[in-house]
mmCIF file of C-alpha atoms and ligand atoms in Angstrom:
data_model
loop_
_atom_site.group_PDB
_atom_site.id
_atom_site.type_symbol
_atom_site.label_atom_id
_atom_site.label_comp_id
_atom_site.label_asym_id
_atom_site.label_seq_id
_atom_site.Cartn_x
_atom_site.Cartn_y
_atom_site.Cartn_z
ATOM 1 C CA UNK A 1 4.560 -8.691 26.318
ATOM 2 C CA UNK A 2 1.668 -8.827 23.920
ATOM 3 C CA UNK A 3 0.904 -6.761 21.008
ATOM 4 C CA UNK A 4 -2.054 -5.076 22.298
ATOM 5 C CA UNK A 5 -0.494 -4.120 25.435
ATOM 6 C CA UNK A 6 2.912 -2.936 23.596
ATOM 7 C CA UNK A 7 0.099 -0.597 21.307
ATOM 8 C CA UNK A 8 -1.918 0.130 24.665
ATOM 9 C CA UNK A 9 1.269 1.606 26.176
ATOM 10 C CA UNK A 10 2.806 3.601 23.029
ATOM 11 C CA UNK A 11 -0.023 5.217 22.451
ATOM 12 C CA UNK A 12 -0.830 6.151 26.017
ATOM 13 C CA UNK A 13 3.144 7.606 25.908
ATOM 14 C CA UNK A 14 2.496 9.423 22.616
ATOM 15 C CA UNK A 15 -0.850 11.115 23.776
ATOM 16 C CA UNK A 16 1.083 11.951 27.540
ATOM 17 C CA UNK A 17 3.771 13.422 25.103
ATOM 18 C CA UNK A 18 1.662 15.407 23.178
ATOM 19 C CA UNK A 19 -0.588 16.868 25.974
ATOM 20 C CA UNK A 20 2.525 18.086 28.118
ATOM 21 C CA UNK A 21 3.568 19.331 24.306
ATOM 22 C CA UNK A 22 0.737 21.274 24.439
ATOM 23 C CA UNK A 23 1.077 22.437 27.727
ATOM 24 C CA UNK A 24 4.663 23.820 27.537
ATOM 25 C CA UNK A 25 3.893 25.437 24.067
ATOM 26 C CA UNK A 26 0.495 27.074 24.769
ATOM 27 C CA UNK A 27 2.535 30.333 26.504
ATOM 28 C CA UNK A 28 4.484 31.082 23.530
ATOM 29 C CA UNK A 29 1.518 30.534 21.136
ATOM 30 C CA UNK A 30 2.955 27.144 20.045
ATOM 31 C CA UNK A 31 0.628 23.938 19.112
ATOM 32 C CA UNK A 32 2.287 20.647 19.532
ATOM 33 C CA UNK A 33 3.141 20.153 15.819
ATOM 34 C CA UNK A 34 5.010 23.853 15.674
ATOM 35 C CA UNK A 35 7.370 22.053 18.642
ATOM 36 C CA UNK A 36 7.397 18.687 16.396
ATOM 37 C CA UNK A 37 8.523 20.505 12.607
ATOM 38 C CA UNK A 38 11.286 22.817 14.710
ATOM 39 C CA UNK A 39 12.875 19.659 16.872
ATOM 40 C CA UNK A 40 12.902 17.774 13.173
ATOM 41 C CA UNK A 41 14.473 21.076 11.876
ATOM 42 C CA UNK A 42 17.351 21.263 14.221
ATOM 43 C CA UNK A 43 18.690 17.493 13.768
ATOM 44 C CA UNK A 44 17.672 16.931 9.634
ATOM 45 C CA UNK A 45 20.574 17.473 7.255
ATOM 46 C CA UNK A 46 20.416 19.481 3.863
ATOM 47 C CA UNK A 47 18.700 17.310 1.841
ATOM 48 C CA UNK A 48 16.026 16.897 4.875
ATOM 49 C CA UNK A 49 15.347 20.299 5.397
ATOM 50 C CA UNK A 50 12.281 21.566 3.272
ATOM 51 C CA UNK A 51 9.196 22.097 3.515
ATOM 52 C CA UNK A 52 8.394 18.556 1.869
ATOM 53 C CA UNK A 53 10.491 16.540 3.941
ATOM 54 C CA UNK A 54 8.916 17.986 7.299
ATOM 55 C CA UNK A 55 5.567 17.234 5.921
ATOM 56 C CA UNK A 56 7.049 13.958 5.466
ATOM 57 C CA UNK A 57 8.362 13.428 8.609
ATOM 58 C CA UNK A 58 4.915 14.418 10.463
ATOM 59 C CA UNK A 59 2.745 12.581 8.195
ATOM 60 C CA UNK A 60 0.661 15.960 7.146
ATOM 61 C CA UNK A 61 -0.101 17.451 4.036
ATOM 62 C CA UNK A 62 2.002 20.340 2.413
ATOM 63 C CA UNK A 63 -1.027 22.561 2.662
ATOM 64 C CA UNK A 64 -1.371 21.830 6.013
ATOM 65 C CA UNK A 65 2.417 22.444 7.048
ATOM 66 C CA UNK A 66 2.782 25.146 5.048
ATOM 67 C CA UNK A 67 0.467 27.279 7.529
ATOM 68 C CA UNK A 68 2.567 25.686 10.248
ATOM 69 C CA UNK A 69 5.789 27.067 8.660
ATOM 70 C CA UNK A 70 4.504 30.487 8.061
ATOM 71 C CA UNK A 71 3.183 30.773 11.772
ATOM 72 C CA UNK A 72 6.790 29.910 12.906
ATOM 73 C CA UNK A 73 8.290 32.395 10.803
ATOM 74 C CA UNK A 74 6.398 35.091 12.102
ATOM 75 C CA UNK A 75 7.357 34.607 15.180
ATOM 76 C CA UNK A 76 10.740 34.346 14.781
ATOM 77 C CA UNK A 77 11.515 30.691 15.121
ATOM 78 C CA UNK A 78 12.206 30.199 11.143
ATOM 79 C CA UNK A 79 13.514 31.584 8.142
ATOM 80 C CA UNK A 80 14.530 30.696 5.088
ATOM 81 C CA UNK A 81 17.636 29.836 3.241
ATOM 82 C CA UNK A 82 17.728 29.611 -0.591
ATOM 83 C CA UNK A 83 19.715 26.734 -2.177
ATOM 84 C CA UNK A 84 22.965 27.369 -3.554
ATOM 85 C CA UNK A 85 22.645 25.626 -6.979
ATOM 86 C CA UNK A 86 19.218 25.183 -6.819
ATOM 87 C CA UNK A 87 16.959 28.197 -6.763
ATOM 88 C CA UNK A 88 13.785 25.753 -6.764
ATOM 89 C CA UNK A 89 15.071 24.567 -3.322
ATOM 90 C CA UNK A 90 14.739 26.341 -0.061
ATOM 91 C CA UNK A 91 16.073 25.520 3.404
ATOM 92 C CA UNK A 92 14.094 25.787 6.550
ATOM 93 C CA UNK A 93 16.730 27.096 9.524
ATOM 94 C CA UNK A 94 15.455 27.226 13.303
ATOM 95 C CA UNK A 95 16.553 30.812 14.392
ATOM 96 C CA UNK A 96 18.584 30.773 17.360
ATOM 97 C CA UNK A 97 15.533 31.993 19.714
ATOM 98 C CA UNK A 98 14.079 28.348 18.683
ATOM 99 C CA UNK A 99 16.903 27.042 19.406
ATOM 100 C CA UNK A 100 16.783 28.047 23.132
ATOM 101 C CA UNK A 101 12.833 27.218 22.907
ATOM 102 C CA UNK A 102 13.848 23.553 22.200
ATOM 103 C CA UNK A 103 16.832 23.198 24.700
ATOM 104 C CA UNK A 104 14.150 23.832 27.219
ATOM 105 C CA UNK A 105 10.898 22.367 25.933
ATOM 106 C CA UNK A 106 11.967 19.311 23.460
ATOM 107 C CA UNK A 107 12.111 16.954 24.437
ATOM 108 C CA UNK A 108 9.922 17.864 27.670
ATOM 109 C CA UNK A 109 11.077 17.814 31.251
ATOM 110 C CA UNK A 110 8.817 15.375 32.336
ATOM 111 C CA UNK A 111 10.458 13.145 29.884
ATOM 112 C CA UNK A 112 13.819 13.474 31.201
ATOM 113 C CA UNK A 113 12.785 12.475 34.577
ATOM 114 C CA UNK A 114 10.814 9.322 33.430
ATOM 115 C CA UNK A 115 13.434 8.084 30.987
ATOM 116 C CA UNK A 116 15.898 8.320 33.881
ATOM 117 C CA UNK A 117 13.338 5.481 35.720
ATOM 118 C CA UNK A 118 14.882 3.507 32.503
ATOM 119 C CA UNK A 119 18.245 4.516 32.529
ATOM 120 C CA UNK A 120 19.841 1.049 33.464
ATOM 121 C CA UNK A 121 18.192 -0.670 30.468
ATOM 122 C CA UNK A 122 17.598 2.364 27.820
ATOM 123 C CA UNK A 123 20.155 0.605 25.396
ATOM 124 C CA UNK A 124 17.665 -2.327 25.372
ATOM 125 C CA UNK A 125 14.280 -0.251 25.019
ATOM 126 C CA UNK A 126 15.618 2.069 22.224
ATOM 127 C CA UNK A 127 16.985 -1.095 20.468
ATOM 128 C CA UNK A 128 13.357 -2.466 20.751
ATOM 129 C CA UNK A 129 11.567 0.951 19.827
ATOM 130 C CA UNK A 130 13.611 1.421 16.823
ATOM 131 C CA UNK A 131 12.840 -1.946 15.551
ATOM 132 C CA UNK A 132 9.163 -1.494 16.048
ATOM 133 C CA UNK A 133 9.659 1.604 14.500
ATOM 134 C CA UNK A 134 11.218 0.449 11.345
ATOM 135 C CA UNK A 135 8.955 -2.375 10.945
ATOM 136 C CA UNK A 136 5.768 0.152 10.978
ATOM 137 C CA UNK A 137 7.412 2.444 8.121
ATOM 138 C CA UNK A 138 8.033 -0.239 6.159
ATOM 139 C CA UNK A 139 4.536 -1.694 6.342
ATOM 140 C CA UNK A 140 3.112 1.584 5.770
ATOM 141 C CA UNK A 141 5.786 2.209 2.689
ATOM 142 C CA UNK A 142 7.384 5.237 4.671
ATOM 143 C CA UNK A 143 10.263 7.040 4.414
ATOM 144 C CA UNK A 144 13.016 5.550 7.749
ATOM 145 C CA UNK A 145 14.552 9.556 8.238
ATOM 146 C CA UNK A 146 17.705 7.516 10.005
ATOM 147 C CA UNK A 147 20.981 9.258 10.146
ATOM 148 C CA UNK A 148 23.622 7.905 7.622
ATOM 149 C CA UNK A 149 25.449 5.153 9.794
ATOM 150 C CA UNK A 150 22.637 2.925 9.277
ATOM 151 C CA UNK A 151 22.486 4.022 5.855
ATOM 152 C CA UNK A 152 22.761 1.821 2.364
ATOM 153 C CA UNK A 153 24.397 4.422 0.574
ATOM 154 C CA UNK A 154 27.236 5.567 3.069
ATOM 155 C CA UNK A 155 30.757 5.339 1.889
ATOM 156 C CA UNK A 156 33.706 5.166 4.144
ATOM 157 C CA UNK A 157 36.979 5.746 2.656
ATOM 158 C CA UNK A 158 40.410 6.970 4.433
ATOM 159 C CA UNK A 159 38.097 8.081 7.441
ATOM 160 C CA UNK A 160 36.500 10.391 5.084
ATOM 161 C CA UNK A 161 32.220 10.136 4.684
ATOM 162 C CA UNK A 162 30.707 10.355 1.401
ATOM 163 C CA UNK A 163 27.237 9.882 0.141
ATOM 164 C CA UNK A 164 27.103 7.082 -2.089
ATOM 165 C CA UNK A 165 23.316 8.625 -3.439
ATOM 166 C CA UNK A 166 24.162 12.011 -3.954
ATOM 167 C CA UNK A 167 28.219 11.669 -4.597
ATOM 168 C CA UNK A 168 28.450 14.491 -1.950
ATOM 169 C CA UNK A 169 31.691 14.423 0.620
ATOM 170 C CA UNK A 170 29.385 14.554 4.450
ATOM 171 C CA UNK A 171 31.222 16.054 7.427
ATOM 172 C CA UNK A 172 30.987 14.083 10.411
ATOM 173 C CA UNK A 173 28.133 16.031 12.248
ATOM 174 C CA UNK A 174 26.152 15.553 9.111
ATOM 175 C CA UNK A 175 25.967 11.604 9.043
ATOM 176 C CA UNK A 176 24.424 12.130 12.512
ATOM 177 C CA UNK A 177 21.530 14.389 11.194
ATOM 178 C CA UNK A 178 17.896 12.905 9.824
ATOM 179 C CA UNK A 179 17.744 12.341 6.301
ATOM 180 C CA UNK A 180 14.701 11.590 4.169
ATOM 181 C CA UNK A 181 16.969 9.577 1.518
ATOM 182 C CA UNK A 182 18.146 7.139 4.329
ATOM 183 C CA UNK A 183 17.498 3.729 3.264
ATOM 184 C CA UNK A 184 18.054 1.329 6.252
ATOM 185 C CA UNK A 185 21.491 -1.118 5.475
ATOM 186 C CA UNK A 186 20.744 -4.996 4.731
HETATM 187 S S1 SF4 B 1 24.380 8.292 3.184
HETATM 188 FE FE1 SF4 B 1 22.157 7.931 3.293
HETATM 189 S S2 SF4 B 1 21.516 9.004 5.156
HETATM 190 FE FE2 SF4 B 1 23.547 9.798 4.595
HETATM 191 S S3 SF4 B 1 23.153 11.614 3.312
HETATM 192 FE FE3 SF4 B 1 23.369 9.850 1.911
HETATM 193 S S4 SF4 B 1 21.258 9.110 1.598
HETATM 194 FE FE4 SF4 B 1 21.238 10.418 3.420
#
């Protein structure tokens, strides 16, 4: 498949995606990028979850995410959870009515029905994706946000995870979360 036709059909997904985004969020006064920070939310682990690292993730500015943040709080899909040891820090936490908002909404329906047209060769596609995926952020100088098994800085030891950045023991659910200090294994 060519290049151009590989672009044509990504970005024909990714506007699809973001119009039945749109669609499905419009009832609960939701834009697409309200659905976008809460799904990054619920899978990015503690170092990942800040107000930085979602406007990060979505490519927007703080100023701009910031409004985003304080719309979801009002309505109950967000609060906030100081740091522990650092009173600087604070941690963005879907509430569990977002929670139920993403179980049905993110990713959409529609998308779960077409990906099932797929299903005998998703392995193969997602291996592709990723790749074209990785090679984008690092021609644009972006952070990867993978989860730690494909991580440079994850230690195994006695079946025990640790993180080989931050010196921090990681409990199994949290090497499968997003992280904005992943940095892709050689
Ligand atoms: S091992 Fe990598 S991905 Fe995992 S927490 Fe540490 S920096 Fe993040």
């Amino acid at each position: 498949m060519s290049g151009d036709r590989l672009f044509d059909l990504v970005e024909r997904i990714g506007a699809l995606l973001r119009s039945e985004l749109r669609r499905l969020g419009a009832p609960h006064g939701l834009e697409p990028v309200h659905l976008q920070a809460l799904a990054y939310l619920a899978r990015a682990n503690r170092y990942s979850d800040t107000p930085i690292a979602v406007a990060e993730f979505l490519g927007l500015t703080k100023g701009n995410v910031s409004q985003r943040l304080i719309a979801l709080e009002k309505a109950g899909l967000l609060r906030r959870r100081p740091d522990r040891d650092d009173a600087r820090v604070v941690h963005l936490v879907p509430t569990a009515k977002a929670q139920t908002l993403l179980e049905a909404l993110s990713p959409p329906p529609a998308w779960r029905t077409a990906t099932a047209a797929v299903a005998g060769d998703q392995e193969g596609v997602e291996t592709a994706l990723a790749t074209l995926l990785s090679a984008l952020q690092g021609a644009n100088g972006r952070r990867t946000f993978g989860q730690c098994r494909s991580c440079r800085f994850l230690q195994r030891k006695d079946g025990a995870f640790t993180c080989g950045l931050t010196h921090d023991p990681l409990e199994p659910d949290h090497t499968l979360r997003l992280c904005r200090e992943h940095e892709p294994a050689a």
